[in-house]
């Protein structure tokens, strides 16, 4: 049996026994999209498949630096609860082989019980349940830009994250030279992605030293999110094993464009018939697609913290650097935050371009899809489509994107639409976690402040 054949608990246990594995790798993704994993003994794994298992809920009570949220607004866990074990259910149909661990099987989990309300994967699943209740299935795909550095986790710390050496020099997008020089490395990388069921449709150099872009194959939205989350994790693993570091920071240097995590989405009926395409509509958009885009545009400022979730994310959202500054749309125009891609019934889709590479893929997809469904439910008409350079145009004040993580988190907390789509538990927890991130940032003095104020002011 192959891991791709696994559908049930019985299937995955049969695969484990066929390979004579003593342990299985299991893991969950936390609120920041970080993979928290461990090896589990075969007998405990068999038991967990039936009744779930406990995973210390501190992973929902700390930030990306393992610092506890000292914030009473974070209610699901904390010192006041004693950090008990959270309930986790295993998902046999996520089983896959693990690169670099011969014959190893990995299975993803979701938080359950009271923790389900704040589970990133569970949040997306609830959005997809909403689509199902509306009669739709959702197709999605993520594409990521990431920088590669001739560095190690030790060397970047020894350098204080300064004077880092990109894997390749200069601006050289779509370079046949760079990809050929490093062909052995990149082909091994593509092979790993296939092995782990996160197939890459396209891989090329982007504009900037050492930067790559990868487009992951389209699939059902929950599968696409699993692939995206694992892609970010195991891209880092693969390159670190070759003494190279991959970074998905939204912007590591103000000298270069930021790194996006664009999301492509489309809807079908439950039997697979596309619903976004209408040959008689403007840009071949059906009413359903137009309302979907309208909802995405209307809610984008309120949901921005779910797609631009770090302090650094907001350094990317500036004019002229291939990232949007307002909630707007256009047909096949990369200066807007929503790009309608006109094509055949099967390929007609919308690209959610505001999302950064540093976002949690489950939450970014939940925002992109949930807002679109809300648009359909409320028949929200989008504003006028942009022609030409969106950076050179003026838009209504309501279309402006929040300029900081703190502002974006406050908008999310106040959003009634977000609470309707994702639940009060998620909105309160996630907005509190982002406000914590903002406060942690304000506790530090930056190099820019020292250089600007130390002597002169």
CSV table of N, CA and C in Angstrom, one decimal, residues 82-178:
chain,number,residue,atom,x,y,z
A,82,UNK,N,-3.6,26.4,33.6
A,82,UNK,CA,-2.5,25.4,33.9
A,82,UNK,C,-2.0,24.7,32.7
A,83,UNK,N,-2.3,25.2,31.5
A,83,UNK,CA,-1.7,24.6,30.3
A,83,UNK,C,-1.9,23.1,30.2
A,84,UNK,N,-3.2,22.7,30.2
A,84,UNK,CA,-3.5,21.2,30.1
A,84,UNK,C,-3.2,20.7,28.7
A,85,UNK,N,-3.5,19.4,28.5
A,85,UNK,CA,-3.4,18.9,27.1
A,85,UNK,C,-4.7,19.3,26.3
A,86,UNK,N,-4.5,19.7,25.1
A,86,UNK,CA,-5.6,19.9,24.2
A,86,UNK,C,-5.9,18.6,23.5
A,87,UNK,N,-7.2,18.5,23.2
A,87,UNK,CA,-7.7,17.3,22.5
A,87,UNK,C,-7.3,17.5,21.0
A,88,UNK,N,-6.7,16.4,20.4
A,88,UNK,CA,-6.3,16.4,19.0
A,88,UNK,C,-6.9,15.2,18.3
A,89,UNK,N,-7.6,15.4,17.2
A,89,UNK,CA,-8.0,14.2,16.4
A,89,UNK,C,-7.0,14.0,15.3
A,90,UNK,N,-6.7,12.8,15.0
A,90,UNK,CA,-5.8,12.5,13.8
A,90,UNK,C,-6.7,12.3,12.6
A,91,UNK,N,-6.1,12.7,11.4
A,91,UNK,CA,-6.8,12.7,10.2
A,91,UNK,C,-6.1,11.8,9.2
A,92,UNK,N,-6.6,10.5,9.2
A,92,UNK,CA,-5.9,9.5,8.4
A,92,UNK,C,-5.7,9.8,6.9
A,93,UNK,N,-6.6,10.6,6.3
A,93,UNK,CA,-6.5,10.9,4.9
A,93,UNK,C,-5.5,11.9,4.6
A,94,UNK,N,-4.8,12.5,5.6
A,94,UNK,CA,-3.6,13.3,5.4
A,94,UNK,C,-2.3,12.6,5.4
A,95,UNK,N,-2.4,11.3,5.5
A,95,UNK,CA,-1.1,10.5,5.6
A,95,UNK,C,-0.3,10.7,4.4
A,96,UNK,N,1.0,10.8,4.6
A,96,UNK,CA,2.0,10.9,3.5
A,96,UNK,C,3.4,10.4,3.9
A,97,UNK,N,4.2,10.2,3.0
A,97,UNK,CA,5.6,9.8,3.3
A,97,UNK,C,6.3,11.1,3.8
A,98,UNK,N,7.4,10.9,4.5
A,98,UNK,CA,8.2,12.0,5.0
A,98,UNK,C,9.6,11.9,4.4
A,99,UNK,N,9.9,13.0,3.7
A,99,UNK,CA,11.3,13.1,3.1
A,99,UNK,C,12.3,13.0,4.2
A,100,UNK,N,13.4,12.3,3.8
A,100,UNK,CA,14.6,12.2,4.6
A,100,UNK,C,14.4,11.2,5.8
A,101,UNK,N,13.2,10.6,5.9
A,101,UNK,CA,13.0,9.6,7.0
A,101,UNK,C,12.4,8.4,6.3
A,102,UNK,N,13.3,7.4,5.9
A,102,UNK,CA,12.9,6.3,5.1
A,102,UNK,C,11.7,5.5,5.7
A,103,UNK,N,10.7,5.3,4.8
A,103,UNK,CA,9.5,4.6,5.1
A,103,UNK,C,8.6,5.3,6.2
A,104,UNK,N,9.0,6.4,6.7
A,104,UNK,CA,8.2,7.0,7.7
A,104,UNK,C,6.9,7.5,7.2
A,105,UNK,N,5.9,7.4,8.0
A,105,UNK,CA,4.5,7.9,7.7
A,105,UNK,C,4.2,9.1,8.6
A,106,UNK,N,3.6,10.1,8.0
A,106,UNK,CA,3.2,11.3,8.8
A,106,UNK,C,1.7,11.5,8.7
A,107,UNK,N,1.0,11.8,9.8
A,107,UNK,CA,-0.4,12.1,9.8
A,107,UNK,C,-0.6,13.4,10.5
A,108,UNK,N,-1.4,14.3,9.9
A,108,UNK,CA,-1.8,15.6,10.5
A,108,UNK,C,-2.9,15.5,11.5
A,109,UNK,N,-3.0,16.4,12.4
A,109,UNK,CA,-4.1,16.4,13.3
A,109,UNK,C,-4.8,17.8,13.4
A,110,UNK,N,-6.0,17.8,14.0
A,110,UNK,CA,-6.7,19.0,14.2
A,110,UNK,C,-7.1,19.1,15.7
A,111,UNK,N,-7.0,20.3,16.3
A,111,UNK,CA,-7.5,20.5,17.6
A,111,UNK,C,-9.0,20.3,17.7
A,112,UNK,N,-9.4,19.7,18.8
A,112,UNK,CA,-10.8,19.4,19.0
A,112,UNK,C,-11.2,19.9,20.4
A,113,UNK,N,-12.5,19.6,20.8
A,113,UNK,CA,-13.0,20.0,22.1
A,113,UNK,C,-13.1,21.6,22.1
A,114,UNK,N,-12.8,22.2,23.2
A,114,UNK,CA,-12.9,23.6,23.3
A,114,UNK,C,-11.8,24.3,22.5
A,115,UNK,N,-10.8,23.6,22.1
A,115,UNK,CA,-9.7,24.2,21.3
A,115,UNK,C,-10.0,24.3,19.8
A,116,UNK,N,-11.1,23.6,19.4
A,116,UNK,CA,-11.4,23.6,18.0
A,116,UNK,C,-11.8,25.0,17.5
A,117,UNK,N,-12.4,25.8,18.4
A,117,UNK,CA,-12.8,27.1,18.0
A,117,UNK,C,-11.6,28.0,17.5
A,118,UNK,N,-10.4,27.7,18.0
A,118,UNK,CA,-9.2,28.5,17.6
A,118,UNK,C,-8.2,27.7,16.7
A,119,UNK,N,-8.6,26.5,16.3
A,119,UNK,CA,-7.7,25.7,15.5
A,119,UNK,C,-7.7,26.3,14.0
A,120,UNK,N,-6.5,26.6,13.5
A,120,UNK,CA,-6.5,27.2,12.1
A,120,UNK,C,-7.1,26.3,11.1
A,121,UNK,N,-6.7,25.0,11.1
A,121,UNK,CA,-7.3,24.1,10.1
A,121,UNK,C,-8.8,23.9,10.3
A,122,UNK,N,-9.2,23.9,11.6
A,122,UNK,CA,-10.6,23.8,11.8
A,122,UNK,C,-11.4,25.0,11.4
A,123,UNK,N,-10.8,26.2,11.5
A,123,UNK,CA,-11.4,27.4,11.0
A,123,UNK,C,-11.6,27.4,9.5
A,124,UNK,N,-10.7,26.9,8.8
A,124,UNK,CA,-10.9,26.8,7.3
A,124,UNK,C,-11.9,25.7,7.0
A,125,UNK,N,-11.9,24.6,7.8
A,125,UNK,CA,-12.9,23.6,7.5
A,125,UNK,C,-14.3,24.1,7.7
A,126,UNK,N,-14.5,24.9,8.8
A,126,UNK,CA,-15.8,25.5,9.0
A,126,UNK,C,-16.3,26.4,7.8
A,127,UNK,N,-15.3,27.1,7.3
A,127,UNK,CA,-15.6,28.0,6.1
A,127,UNK,C,-16.1,27.1,4.9
A,128,UNK,N,-15.4,26.0,4.8
A,128,UNK,CA,-15.7,25.1,3.7
A,128,UNK,C,-17.0,24.3,3.9
A,129,UNK,N,-17.3,24.1,5.2
A,129,UNK,CA,-18.7,23.6,5.5
A,129,UNK,C,-19.7,24.6,5.1
A,130,UNK,N,-19.5,25.8,5.2
A,130,UNK,CA,-20.4,26.9,4.8
A,130,UNK,C,-20.6,26.8,3.3
A,131,UNK,N,-19.5,26.7,2.6
A,131,UNK,CA,-19.6,26.5,1.1
A,131,UNK,C,-20.4,25.3,0.7
A,132,UNK,N,-20.2,24.2,1.4
A,132,UNK,CA,-21.0,23.0,1.2
A,132,UNK,C,-22.5,23.2,1.4
A,133,UNK,N,-22.8,23.9,2.5
A,133,UNK,CA,-24.2,24.2,2.7
A,133,UNK,C,-24.8,25.1,1.7
A,134,UNK,N,-24.0,25.9,1.0
A,134,UNK,CA,-24.5,26.7,-0.1
A,134,UNK,C,-24.5,26.0,-1.4
A,135,UNK,N,-24.0,24.8,-1.4
A,135,UNK,CA,-24.1,24.0,-2.7
A,135,UNK,C,-22.8,24.0,-3.5
A,136,UNK,N,-21.7,24.5,-2.8
A,136,UNK,CA,-20.4,24.7,-3.6
A,136,UNK,C,-19.3,23.8,-3.0
A,137,UNK,N,-18.4,23.4,-3.9
A,137,UNK,CA,-17.1,22.9,-3.5
A,137,UNK,C,-16.1,24.0,-3.9
A,138,UNK,N,-14.9,24.0,-3.2
A,138,UNK,CA,-13.9,25.0,-3.4
A,138,UNK,C,-12.6,24.4,-3.9
A,139,UNK,N,-12.1,25.0,-5.0
A,139,UNK,CA,-10.8,24.6,-5.4
A,139,UNK,C,-9.8,25.7,-5.1
A,140,UNK,N,-8.6,25.4,-4.7
A,140,UNK,CA,-7.6,26.4,-4.3
A,140,UNK,C,-6.2,26.0,-4.6
A,141,UNK,N,-5.3,26.9,-4.7
A,141,UNK,CA,-3.9,26.7,-4.9
A,141,UNK,C,-3.1,27.9,-4.3
A,142,UNK,N,-2.0,27.6,-3.7
A,142,UNK,CA,-1.1,28.6,-3.2
A,142,UNK,C,0.1,28.7,-4.1
A,143,UNK,N,0.7,29.9,-4.2
A,143,UNK,CA,2.0,30.1,-4.8
A,143,UNK,C,2.8,31.0,-3.9
A,144,UNK,N,4.1,30.6,-3.7
A,144,UNK,CA,4.9,31.2,-2.7
A,144,UNK,C,6.2,31.7,-3.3
A,145,UNK,N,6.6,32.9,-2.8
A,145,UNK,CA,8.0,33.4,-3.1
A,145,UNK,C,8.8,33.2,-1.8
A,146,UNK,N,10.1,32.8,-2.0
A,146,UNK,CA,10.9,32.6,-0.8
A,146,UNK,C,12.4,32.9,-1.2
A,147,UNK,N,13.1,33.5,-0.3
A,147,UNK,CA,14.5,33.8,-0.6
A,147,UNK,C,15.4,32.7,0.0
A,148,UNK,N,16.5,32.4,-0.8
A,148,UNK,CA,17.4,31.4,-0.4
A,148,UNK,C,18.8,32.0,0.0
A,149,UNK,N,19.4,31.6,1.1
A,149,UNK,CA,20.6,32.2,1.5
A,149,UNK,C,21.7,31.2,1.8
A,150,UNK,N,22.9,31.5,1.4
A,150,UNK,CA,24.0,30.7,1.7
A,150,UNK,C,24.4,30.8,3.2
A,151,UNK,N,23.5,30.4,4.0
A,151,UNK,CA,23.7,30.6,5.5
A,151,UNK,C,23.1,29.4,6.2
A,152,UNK,N,23.3,29.3,7.5
A,152,UNK,CA,22.8,28.3,8.3
A,152,UNK,C,22.1,28.9,9.5
A,153,UNK,N,21.3,28.2,10.3
A,153,UNK,CA,20.6,28.8,11.5
A,153,UNK,C,21.7,29.4,12.4
A,154,UNK,N,22.8,28.8,12.5
A,154,UNK,CA,23.9,29.3,13.4
A,154,UNK,C,24.5,30.6,12.8
A,155,UNK,N,24.8,30.6,11.5
A,155,UNK,CA,25.5,31.7,10.9
A,155,UNK,C,24.7,33.0,10.9
A,156,UNK,N,23.4,32.9,10.7
A,156,UNK,CA,22.5,34.1,10.7
A,156,UNK,C,22.5,34.7,12.0
A,157,UNK,N,22.5,33.9,13.1
A,157,UNK,CA,22.5,34.4,14.4
A,157,UNK,C,23.9,35.1,14.8
A,158,UNK,N,24.9,34.4,14.3
A,158,UNK,CA,26.3,34.9,14.6
A,158,UNK,C,26.5,36.3,13.9
A,159,UNK,N,25.8,36.5,12.7
A,159,UNK,CA,25.9,37.7,12.0
A,159,UNK,C,24.9,38.7,12.5
A,160,UNK,N,24.0,38.4,13.4
A,160,UNK,CA,23.0,39.3,13.9
A,160,UNK,C,22.0,39.6,12.7
A,161,UNK,N,21.8,38.6,11.8
A,161,UNK,CA,20.9,38.8,10.7
A,161,UNK,C,21.3,39.9,9.8
A,162,UNK,N,22.6,40.3,9.8
A,162,UNK,CA,23.0,41.4,8.9
A,162,UNK,C,24.1,40.8,7.9
A,163,UNK,N,24.2,41.5,6.8
A,163,UNK,CA,25.2,41.1,5.8
A,163,UNK,C,25.0,39.6,5.4
A,164,UNK,N,23.8,39.2,5.2
A,164,UNK,CA,23.5,37.8,4.8
A,164,UNK,C,23.9,37.6,3.3
A,165,UNK,N,24.3,36.4,3.0
A,165,UNK,CA,24.7,36.1,1.6
A,165,UNK,C,23.6,35.4,0.9
A,166,UNK,N,22.9,36.0,-0.1
A,166,UNK,CA,21.9,35.2,-0.9
A,166,UNK,C,22.6,34.1,-1.7
A,167,UNK,N,21.8,33.1,-2.0
A,167,UNK,CA,22.4,32.0,-2.7
A,167,UNK,C,22.9,32.4,-4.1
A,168,UNK,N,22.2,33.3,-4.7
A,168,UNK,CA,22.7,33.8,-6.0
A,168,UNK,C,22.6,35.3,-6.0
A,169,UNK,N,23.5,36.0,-6.8
A,169,UNK,CA,23.5,37.5,-6.7
A,169,UNK,C,22.5,38.1,-7.8
A,170,UNK,N,22.2,39.4,-7.5
A,170,UNK,CA,21.6,40.2,-8.6
A,170,UNK,C,20.1,39.9,-8.8
A,171,UNK,N,19.5,40.7,-9.6
A,171,UNK,CA,18.1,40.6,-10.1
A,171,UNK,C,18.1,39.7,-11.3
A,172,UNK,N,17.4,38.6,-11.3
A,172,UNK,CA,17.5,37.7,-12.5
A,172,UNK,C,16.3,36.8,-12.5
A,173,UNK,N,15.1,37.4,-12.7
A,173,UNK,CA,13.8,36.7,-12.7
A,173,UNK,C,13.7,35.8,-13.9
A,174,UNK,N,13.1,34.6,-13.7
A,174,UNK,CA,12.9,33.6,-14.8
A,174,UNK,C,14.3,33.2,-15.4
A,175,UNK,N,15.3,33.1,-14.6
A,175,UNK,CA,16.6,32.9,-15.2
A,175,UNK,C,16.8,31.4,-15.6
A,176,UNK,N,17.1,31.2,-16.9
A,176,UNK,CA,17.5,29.9,-17.3
A,176,UNK,C,18.9,29.5,-16.9
A,177,UNK,N,19.8,30.6,-16.6
A,177,UNK,CA,21.1,30.3,-16.2
A,177,UNK,C,21.1,29.8,-14.7
A,178,UNK,N,20.5,30.6,-13.8
A,178,UNK,CA,20.4,30.2,-12.4
A,178,UNK,C,19.8,28.8,-12.2
